[in-house]
């Protein structure tokens, strides 16, 4: 193809909106817009950048008009097509960022990754991101218009691409803004824990070799197909294009097969300033907080170690910058969550890529405290002074349903165990979507509910969340889900965060950080024997108000948000199901509990 030219937050009360749905913002203050451009922008389209193996990756280059000096560059590598970035937007639409950054005096390179849209070669998810990113940065810094400094930008796959290209420490890569980027970490258990099974499978059906802009896979009822088995053949049965689904869902997290992706692990040694961005309703927000800490611990230079920052908003995946006020998600009103992110990003790049004086003056950790509905900050994670308080599960043996006798207390548990049957043919429903009242689901007999007494005083719970269950099962393998909830004084029950563990990998979960877990030694259960299972529940920033109750739900499924364990010990090529009789123990010798990070008021 030939080249062508062409934070001041507002606190509000924690109220609920029972008539609002996902993504709806009530009338009020609008989305914070892009800053006014300082320059007109020229675009050089379809520039071929040759990789060392001869494959050409195509990019559009945006540069401010009338600037003769050499420019720093913001690189956006995308599997979703560079074409939408060519459209001008006045507001904070993600596809308008190329014009916005270029209009403020930066060069911007938007590149189709290998095998997608205009770029050559076969496409495989994440494969090549490390080396192709390195070589693209080398090309940029060799151009006559470059000042030799490059920054990365983007969310989800675009955020992952930034973490991946930092692995080789390319000269010139000075700063990145990886958003929603936890998928870059080793040991993401895609074989059994794809977050939101319908969305995940739809994503794979979309990601095929060299599509044209606007093309879509055949129209299919994905909600129906996710109920079919085996999982490994699901996208093929649904009429999707050839893709990586089968490989990703049949190779266990610990297999050497994953080495080809060069994912972030204990051996990674980055050397770049990073402004991490994520949100409490991203399913892997805790993993990105681990990534933030890992960059501090594993970076090769003091400069990189000292310049890691993170912002956690209360939104869903990749929606941090695009919210009105008040922000309503599901049935929860979180008040005015807005900050001037675009102004912050510009200051970030001006500092690292232009070297302009003045400093950043940023706290290392900024997070939105849900429930209190206000922004808070710290210089480390977990927060200084945090007390990790165990809340023990107990009952008279009948914690089934929200009407059961399950209790949650800081006193070590007593009482007989709780039992339930998990049938993969009738899983607990859940789509991983926005927070809605959990009372209808809590009526199921295969869901245990443990509730605290009403709180006399408000309590902040901010930090990493973990649960420890003592279990037995009639099955050789099964799953355990733990969900943290807030019970309002009027009885409404809203989810805050959750986690799950697959029993065969229980030894791996003793290490809380996913990228350090060892999945190479799965062990099946001996039916009836008691085992400890640790569960990573990600992280939260939440205020439980006076009169509210803390609640924990335990089950063995959440479908279609997560793939079902069929209870047979098999993999995703199998279809046979078995009903499991699962038992949760809570006594002095088996103190099942959730560990809450309590922050002093």
XYZ file of C-alpha atoms in Angstrom:
601
model
C 0.000 0.000 0.000
C 1.331 3.452 -0.871
C 1.563 6.238 1.682
C -0.776 9.213 1.209
C -1.109 12.571 3.037
C -4.239 13.943 4.021
C -8.842 16.119 39.296
C -11.434 18.075 41.081
C -14.093 15.468 42.160
C -17.510 16.208 43.639
C -18.734 13.988 46.489
C -22.370 12.925 46.618
C -24.500 10.558 48.613
C -24.636 6.846 47.851
C -28.080 6.340 46.369
C -29.532 3.708 44.098
C -31.345 4.082 40.806
C -33.596 1.078 40.335
C -34.740 2.202 36.881
C -31.267 2.795 35.424
C -29.366 0.237 33.380
C -25.771 -0.391 32.335
C -24.075 2.551 30.693
C -26.885 5.050 31.326
C -25.883 8.363 32.875
C -28.531 10.599 34.383
C -28.892 14.211 33.229
C -26.304 16.538 34.721
C -22.772 17.695 33.995
C -21.434 16.350 30.715
C -18.361 14.424 29.692
C -15.172 16.442 30.110
C -14.194 17.287 26.495
C -10.848 17.291 24.778
C -8.801 20.480 25.183
C -8.975 22.953 22.321
C -6.359 22.175 19.660
C -3.303 24.386 19.385
C -2.539 23.216 15.820
C -4.236 21.929 12.732
C -3.300 18.330 11.977
C -1.909 16.585 8.892
C -2.304 12.832 8.390
C 0.052 10.668 6.374
C -1.952 7.520 5.716
C -0.917 3.917 5.167
C 2.798 4.203 5.880
C 4.430 0.775 5.614
C 6.808 -0.073 8.457
C 8.790 -3.196 7.652
C 9.561 -5.691 10.395
C 12.779 -7.737 10.467
C 10.969 -10.779 9.023
C 9.831 -8.788 5.981
C 6.208 -8.316 7.119
C 4.848 -4.809 6.629
C 2.747 -3.153 9.351
C 0.768 -0.145 8.197
C 0.268 3.025 10.205
C -1.262 6.474 9.929
C 0.934 9.318 11.159
C -0.660 12.463 12.611
C 1.489 15.575 12.970
C 0.740 19.190 13.913
C 0.896 21.638 11.009
C 3.548 24.322 11.013
C 5.838 22.696 13.580
C 9.343 22.386 12.159
C 11.048 21.071 15.284
C 11.429 17.384 16.000
C 8.471 15.891 17.826
C 7.876 13.272 20.509
C 5.534 10.495 19.424
C 2.534 8.786 20.997
C 2.160 5.232 19.656
C -1.199 3.438 19.519
C -1.073 -0.178 18.331
C -4.528 -1.651 17.734
C -6.168 -4.868 16.497
C -9.424 -2.922 15.995
C -8.384 -0.849 12.930
C -6.634 2.474 12.635
C -9.433 3.760 10.372
C -11.754 5.184 13.098
C -8.969 7.423 14.386
C -9.166 9.372 11.122
C -12.538 10.772 12.209
C -12.524 14.075 14.062
C -14.308 14.193 17.410
C -14.895 17.206 19.619
C -15.547 15.139 22.749
C -13.763 12.376 24.592
C -14.435 9.527 22.205
C -11.523 7.105 22.213
C -11.156 7.238 18.447
C -10.625 10.999 18.577
C -7.416 10.837 20.609
C -5.050 10.865 17.616
C -6.310 14.286 16.471
C -6.379 15.489 20.072
C -2.767 14.587 20.884
C -1.478 15.812 17.506
C -3.402 19.047 17.950
C -1.460 19.618 21.168
C 1.946 19.293 19.497
C 2.727 15.555 19.426
C 3.256 13.197 16.529
C 0.851 10.253 16.789
C 1.382 6.887 15.103
C -1.703 4.645 14.924
C -0.759 1.186 13.679
C -2.743 -1.917 12.725
C -1.062 -4.821 14.492
C 0.273 -7.769 12.514
C -2.417 -9.567 10.526
C -5.204 -7.055 11.209
C -6.841 -4.766 8.645
C -4.176 -3.092 6.496
C -1.161 -4.864 8.039
C 0.409 -7.971 6.533
C 0.887 -11.444 7.975
C -1.282 -13.900 9.914
C -2.996 -12.747 13.090
C -2.692 -14.461 16.456
C -3.839 -12.677 19.606
C -0.884 -10.958 21.366
C 1.655 -12.917 19.331
C 4.303 -10.554 18.026
C 3.367 -7.624 20.254
C 6.738 -7.677 22.027
C 8.975 -7.712 18.947
C 6.719 -5.744 16.602
C 6.323 -3.038 19.226
C 10.081 -2.860 19.721
C 10.771 -2.602 15.985
C 8.038 -0.007 15.440
C 9.559 2.207 18.139
C 12.988 1.768 16.565
C 11.536 2.893 13.229
C 9.832 5.931 14.804
C 12.979 7.153 16.558
C 14.925 6.922 13.269
C 12.576 9.315 11.442
C 13.666 12.867 10.622
C 10.622 14.317 12.455
C 11.195 12.346 15.702
C 12.917 13.730 18.792
C 13.754 10.150 19.821
C 11.137 9.785 22.564
C 8.000 7.643 22.354
C 5.006 7.120 24.630
C 2.312 4.456 24.490
C -1.445 4.925 24.860
C -4.588 2.804 24.835
C -6.927 0.483 26.714
C -7.552 -3.279 26.828
C -5.726 -4.881 23.876
C -4.101 -1.492 23.260
C -2.997 -1.332 26.897
C -1.725 -4.901 26.776
C 0.330 -3.975 23.693
C 2.127 -1.310 25.754
C 3.066 -3.749 28.524
C 4.189 -6.272 25.932
C 6.432 -3.863 24.024
C 8.000 -2.695 27.301
C 9.344 -6.228 27.829
C 12.349 -5.622 25.539
C 12.990 -2.122 26.896
C 13.105 -0.405 23.477
C 15.383 2.648 23.428
C 13.190 5.696 23.147
C 10.178 4.292 25.023
C 9.933 6.872 27.806
C 6.373 6.638 29.155
C 3.220 4.578 28.776
C -0.430 4.824 29.835
C -1.614 1.186 29.949
C -5.330 0.994 30.684
C -7.204 -2.238 31.442
C -3.972 -4.097 30.681
C -3.915 -7.029 33.118
C -4.290 -9.504 30.232
C -0.579 -8.976 29.601
C 0.296 -11.069 32.659
C 1.367 -14.705 32.665
C -1.017 -17.288 34.134
C -4.287 -15.660 33.152
C -6.357 -18.882 33.259
C -8.055 -18.533 29.884
C -8.614 -22.286 29.763
C -11.358 -22.055 32.389
C -11.795 -18.431 33.459
C -12.596 -16.270 30.436
C -14.211 -13.184 31.939
C -17.751 -12.972 30.599
C -17.962 -16.000 28.320
C -20.311 -14.435 25.709
C -18.151 -11.303 25.357
C -14.914 -13.289 25.320
C -16.120 -15.687 22.617
C -17.568 -12.821 20.562
C -14.173 -11.101 20.773
C -12.404 -14.171 19.372
C -14.946 -14.529 16.550
C -14.192 -10.923 15.598
C -10.394 -11.255 15.689
C -9.547 -12.922 12.378
C -6.841 -12.384 9.768
C -6.884 -9.202 7.666
C -10.529 -8.112 7.831
C -11.762 -4.957 6.142
C -13.044 -2.082 8.261
C -16.687 -2.647 9.185
C -16.690 -6.383 8.471
C -18.334 -8.590 11.071
C -18.506 -12.339 11.699
C -21.797 -14.078 10.836
C -24.704 -12.917 12.998
C -25.159 -15.559 15.695
C -27.062 -15.896 18.959
C -23.952 -16.059 21.173
C -26.062 -16.336 24.332
C -27.411 -19.650 23.018
C -24.040 -20.969 21.853
C -22.295 -20.415 25.189
C -24.638 -23.017 26.656
C -23.452 -25.649 24.208
C -20.531 -28.022 24.700
C -17.707 -28.574 24.217
C -16.381 -25.081 24.870
C -13.303 -25.720 22.704
C -15.423 -25.905 19.523
C -17.882 -23.147 20.379
C -16.705 -20.409 18.010
C -16.359 -22.914 15.168
C -19.904 -24.201 15.730
C -21.219 -20.644 15.852
C -19.902 -19.890 12.380
C -17.040 -17.636 13.363
C -13.903 -17.091 11.319
C -10.834 -19.239 12.057
C -9.263 -17.880 15.247
C -7.261 -18.775 18.363
C -10.212 -19.783 20.544
C -9.505 -23.507 20.640
C -5.823 -23.035 21.461
C -6.529 -20.527 24.211
C -9.242 -22.635 25.857
C -7.412 -25.977 25.726
C -3.915 -25.012 26.891
C -3.767 -24.813 30.677
C -2.204 -21.733 32.260
C 0.977 -23.532 33.328
C 1.828 -25.110 29.985
C 5.050 -24.120 28.141
C 2.844 -23.407 25.119
C 2.239 -19.922 26.583
C 5.957 -19.072 26.470
C 5.586 -17.884 22.860
C 3.651 -14.810 23.979
C 6.391 -13.405 26.236
C 3.781 -12.351 28.794
C 4.765 -10.370 31.882
C 6.116 -12.692 34.588
C 8.637 -12.843 37.427
C 11.515 -12.527 34.940
C 10.235 -9.347 33.282
C 12.444 -6.286 33.690
C 10.705 -3.145 32.390
C 12.303 0.287 32.308
C 9.604 2.860 31.610
C 7.481 5.349 33.540
C 3.884 4.129 33.602
C 0.539 5.692 34.447
C -1.692 2.643 34.944
C -5.453 3.209 34.634
C -8.226 0.788 35.517
C -11.666 0.642 37.154
C -13.322 -1.195 40.013
C -15.776 -2.925 37.672
C -13.061 -4.232 35.367
C -12.967 -7.999 36.132
C -9.186 -7.975 36.630
C -8.567 -4.689 38.425
C -6.624 -6.415 41.205
C -4.241 -7.881 38.654
C -3.436 -4.420 37.305
C -2.742 -3.228 40.841
C -0.323 -6.176 41.118
C 1.201 -5.060 37.813
C 1.646 -1.543 39.216
C 3.573 -3.006 42.166
C 5.524 -5.413 39.942
C 6.789 -2.534 37.786
C 8.125 -0.918 40.967
C 9.752 -4.119 42.190
C 11.149 -5.471 38.904
C 12.158 -2.394 36.894
C 15.846 -2.216 36.043
C 16.270 1.477 36.874
C 15.475 3.658 39.844
C 13.831 6.106 37.430
C 11.307 3.476 36.387
C 10.779 2.115 39.891
C 10.024 5.584 41.301
C 7.683 6.630 38.496
C 4.818 4.183 38.624
C 1.334 5.624 39.129
C -2.166 4.208 39.084
C -5.709 5.590 38.891
C -8.758 3.421 39.673
C -12.177 4.831 38.723
C -15.562 3.244 39.592
C -16.501 2.525 35.966
C -16.513 -0.535 33.741
C -13.788 -1.711 31.371
C -12.207 1.148 29.357
C -14.839 3.724 30.337
C -12.796 5.857 32.733
C -12.649 9.057 30.631
C -16.123 9.046 29.105
C -18.585 9.604 31.966
C -21.153 12.254 32.733
C -22.262 13.337 36.199
C -23.865 11.731 38.055
C -22.446 8.420 36.912
C -25.006 5.633 37.204
C -23.900 2.055 36.630
C -26.483 -0.676 36.952
C -28.600 0.313 39.924
C -25.879 2.344 41.661
C -25.382 6.096 41.552
C -21.703 6.914 42.129
C -21.995 10.682 41.931
C -19.536 12.840 39.997
C -16.627 10.516 39.161
C -15.053 12.778 36.531
C -11.501 14.034 36.380
C -9.712 15.928 33.627
C -7.915 12.844 32.342
C -7.019 14.458 29.019
C -5.271 17.311 30.798
C -3.475 14.788 32.998
C -2.367 12.670 30.036
C -1.021 15.743 28.263
C 0.970 16.781 31.333
C 2.256 13.206 31.588
C 3.543 13.146 28.012
C 4.837 16.709 28.129
C 6.893 15.788 31.197
C 8.358 12.527 29.864
C 8.502 13.160 26.109
C 9.171 16.897 25.922
C 11.041 17.154 29.216
C 9.148 20.278 30.151
C 9.837 21.569 33.675
C 7.299 21.749 36.455
C 7.046 18.134 37.496
C 3.971 15.944 37.778
C 3.109 16.394 41.467
C 0.927 13.257 41.409
C 0.110 10.841 44.220
C 1.189 7.366 43.184
C -2.261 5.896 43.887
C -5.597 7.597 43.161
C -8.824 5.697 43.701
C -12.538 6.376 43.894
C -14.104 5.284 47.189
C -17.452 3.844 46.168
C -20.281 4.295 48.652
C -18.728 7.495 50.038
C -18.425 8.664 46.413
C -15.199 10.625 46.589
C -11.638 10.475 45.296
C -8.813 9.511 47.669
C -5.077 9.083 47.226
C -2.027 7.366 48.668
C 1.611 6.816 47.771
C 1.524 3.016 47.984
C -0.683 -0.046 47.551
C -1.976 -1.547 49.779
C -2.711 1.669 51.627
C -0.530 2.481 54.650
C -2.185 1.478 57.930
C -4.459 -1.120 56.342
C -5.552 -3.891 58.731
C -6.407 -7.192 57.070
C -9.322 -8.392 59.183
C -10.715 -11.936 58.823
C -14.499 -12.156 58.775
C -15.378 -15.755 59.567
C -18.288 -17.670 58.084
C -20.538 -19.577 60.449
C -24.017 -21.087 60.529
C -26.158 -23.776 62.054
C -25.669 -25.770 58.871
C -28.352 -23.983 56.860
C -26.710 -21.000 55.146
C -28.449 -21.841 51.857
C -30.282 -18.831 50.350
C -30.571 -15.301 51.691
C -33.127 -16.563 54.219
C -30.655 -19.052 55.744
C -28.804 -18.846 59.056
C -25.376 -17.915 57.662
C -23.496 -15.296 59.675
C -20.282 -13.319 59.174
C -18.268 -12.350 62.240
C -14.773 -11.426 63.414
C -15.060 -14.263 65.965
C -13.675 -17.656 64.869
C -16.462 -19.818 63.561
C -18.332 -22.684 65.133
C -21.101 -24.882 63.888
C -21.772 -27.687 61.423
C -20.726 -27.349 57.777
C -22.946 -26.070 54.999
C -23.782 -28.250 51.995
C -25.132 -27.653 48.534
C -25.366 -29.433 45.180
C -23.771 -27.875 42.138
C -25.318 -29.022 38.867
C -23.485 -27.720 35.753
C -26.738 -28.107 33.822
C -28.378 -25.575 36.166
C -25.636 -23.074 37.147
C -26.034 -19.933 39.224
C -26.859 -17.171 36.712
C -24.581 -14.171 36.368
C -23.307 -12.179 33.411
C -20.495 -10.179 35.032
C -22.384 -7.003 34.253
C -23.247 -3.905 36.261
C -24.333 -4.037 39.915
C -27.960 -5.051 40.337
C -29.914 -6.330 43.331
C -28.808 -9.867 44.175
C -31.881 -10.907 46.168
C -33.488 -12.956 43.370
C -30.304 -15.005 42.864
C -29.898 -15.425 46.626
C -33.013 -17.582 46.686
C -31.134 -20.493 45.110
C -30.284 -23.478 47.315
C -26.871 -23.776 45.646
C -25.793 -20.364 46.953
C -24.670 -19.930 50.560
C -25.103 -16.501 52.132
C -23.264 -15.221 55.227
C -24.217 -11.815 56.691
C -22.725 -9.570 59.362
C -24.715 -7.637 61.930
C -25.621 -4.087 60.857
C -22.580 -1.849 61.183
C -22.726 0.699 63.989
C -20.176 2.873 62.220
C -19.137 3.241 58.602
C -16.119 1.251 57.435
C -13.748 1.679 54.507
C -12.659 -1.539 52.808
C -9.933 -0.704 50.288
C -7.237 -3.073 49.104
C -6.684 -6.601 47.818
C -9.405 -9.088 48.738
C -8.912 -12.766 49.541
C -11.028 -15.612 50.836
C -10.054 -18.927 52.370
C -12.479 -21.830 52.179
C -12.187 -25.267 53.745
C -14.037 -27.552 51.400
C -14.783 -31.095 50.413
C -16.569 -32.407 47.344
C -17.946 -35.576 45.872
C -16.239 -34.550 42.608
C -12.574 -34.883 41.660
C -12.620 -31.233 40.584
C -15.059 -28.353 40.999
C -15.074 -24.556 41.301
C -15.678 -22.213 44.228
C -16.917 -18.633 43.849
C -16.926 -16.051 46.632
C -18.702 -12.720 46.189
C -18.552 -9.718 48.538
C -21.827 -7.781 48.829
C -23.297 -4.743 50.559
C -26.729 -5.259 52.161
C -28.546 -1.928 52.439
C -30.750 -1.165 55.457
C -33.835 -1.590 53.231
C -32.687 -5.096 52.202
C -31.219 -4.434 48.757
C -28.084 -6.496 48.054
C -25.413 -5.117 45.725
C -22.262 -6.918 44.546
C -18.886 -5.297 45.174
C -16.287 -7.834 44.031
C -15.824 -11.559 43.500
C -13.266 -14.257 42.801
C -13.103 -17.938 41.970
C -10.780 -20.878 42.246
C -10.655 -24.210 40.463
C -10.008 -26.877 43.078
C -7.350 -28.733 41.078
C -5.134 -25.594 41.125
C -5.511 -24.940 44.877
C -1.735 -25.081 45.461
C -1.160 -22.323 42.903
C -3.577 -19.994 44.678
C -1.477 -19.885 47.838
C 0.468 -17.204 45.955
C -1.895 -14.238 45.682
C -0.240 -12.588 42.661
C -1.415 -14.314 39.523
C 1.744 -13.808 37.466
C 3.753 -15.678 40.135
C 1.372 -18.620 40.509
C 2.520 -22.104 39.525
C -0.157 -23.957 37.556
C 2.118 -26.830 36.550
C 1.042 -29.156 39.378
C -2.735 -29.612 39.354
C -4.024 -32.126 41.899
C -7.483 -33.658 41.872
C -9.604 -33.970 44.985
C -10.111 -37.160 46.936
C -13.905 -37.260 47.399
C -14.900 -36.378 50.937
C -11.441 -35.180 52.035
C -11.155 -31.638 53.460
C -8.908 -29.166 51.615
C -8.008 -25.506 51.933
C -8.752 -23.374 48.861
C -7.502 -19.770 48.604
C -9.462 -17.383 46.395
C -8.149 -14.149 44.868
C -11.084 -11.720 44.890
C -9.201 -8.965 43.063
C -9.526 -5.627 44.921
C -11.958 -2.888 45.808
C -12.336 0.593 47.261
C -15.638 0.641 49.131
C -17.358 2.417 52.011
C -19.917 0.405 53.997
C -22.228 2.968 55.578
C -23.686 2.786 59.088
C -26.586 0.338 59.242
C -25.294 -1.595 56.220
C -24.294 -5.239 56.498
C -21.323 -7.004 54.931
C -22.303 -10.182 53.105
C -20.454 -13.033 51.423
C -21.969 -15.472 48.939
C -20.412 -18.847 48.183
C -21.328 -21.011 45.201
C -19.699 -23.104 42.488
C -20.774 -21.274 39.336
C -21.579 -17.902 37.821
C -22.746 -18.521 34.277
C -22.382 -17.338 31.572
C -19.922 -14.917 33.124
C -17.539 -17.850 33.650
C -17.308 -21.224 31.966
C -18.827 -24.090 33.955
C -16.745 -26.719 35.651
C -18.323 -30.021 34.570
C -17.040 -31.693 37.774
C -15.307 -34.535 35.912
C -11.688 -33.345 35.965
C -11.680 -33.039 32.172
C -10.849 -30.123 29.893
C -12.793 -27.966 27.466
C -12.992 -30.688 24.819
C -15.397 -32.726 26.942
C -19.170 -32.700 27.341
C -19.912 -35.102 30.199
C -21.372 -33.456 33.328
C -21.690 -34.632 36.911
C -23.495 -33.142 39.876
C -21.120 -32.286 42.745
C -22.074 -32.292 46.412
C -19.915 -29.537 47.875
C -19.333 -28.793 51.549
C -18.022 -25.610 53.238
C -16.530 -26.137 56.709
C -16.336 -23.397 59.345
C -15.042 -24.414 62.737
C -11.936 -23.821 64.849
C -9.886 -26.248 62.747
C -11.365 -25.087 59.427
C -11.966 -21.321 59.759
C -13.414 -20.354 56.372
C -13.261 -16.594 56.050
C -12.943 -13.559 53.837
C -9.983 -11.257 54.519
C -11.042 -7.617 54.328
C -8.563 -4.705 54.014
C -9.943 -2.268 56.574
C -8.619 1.292 56.297
C -8.638 3.541 59.378
C -11.183 6.353 59.126
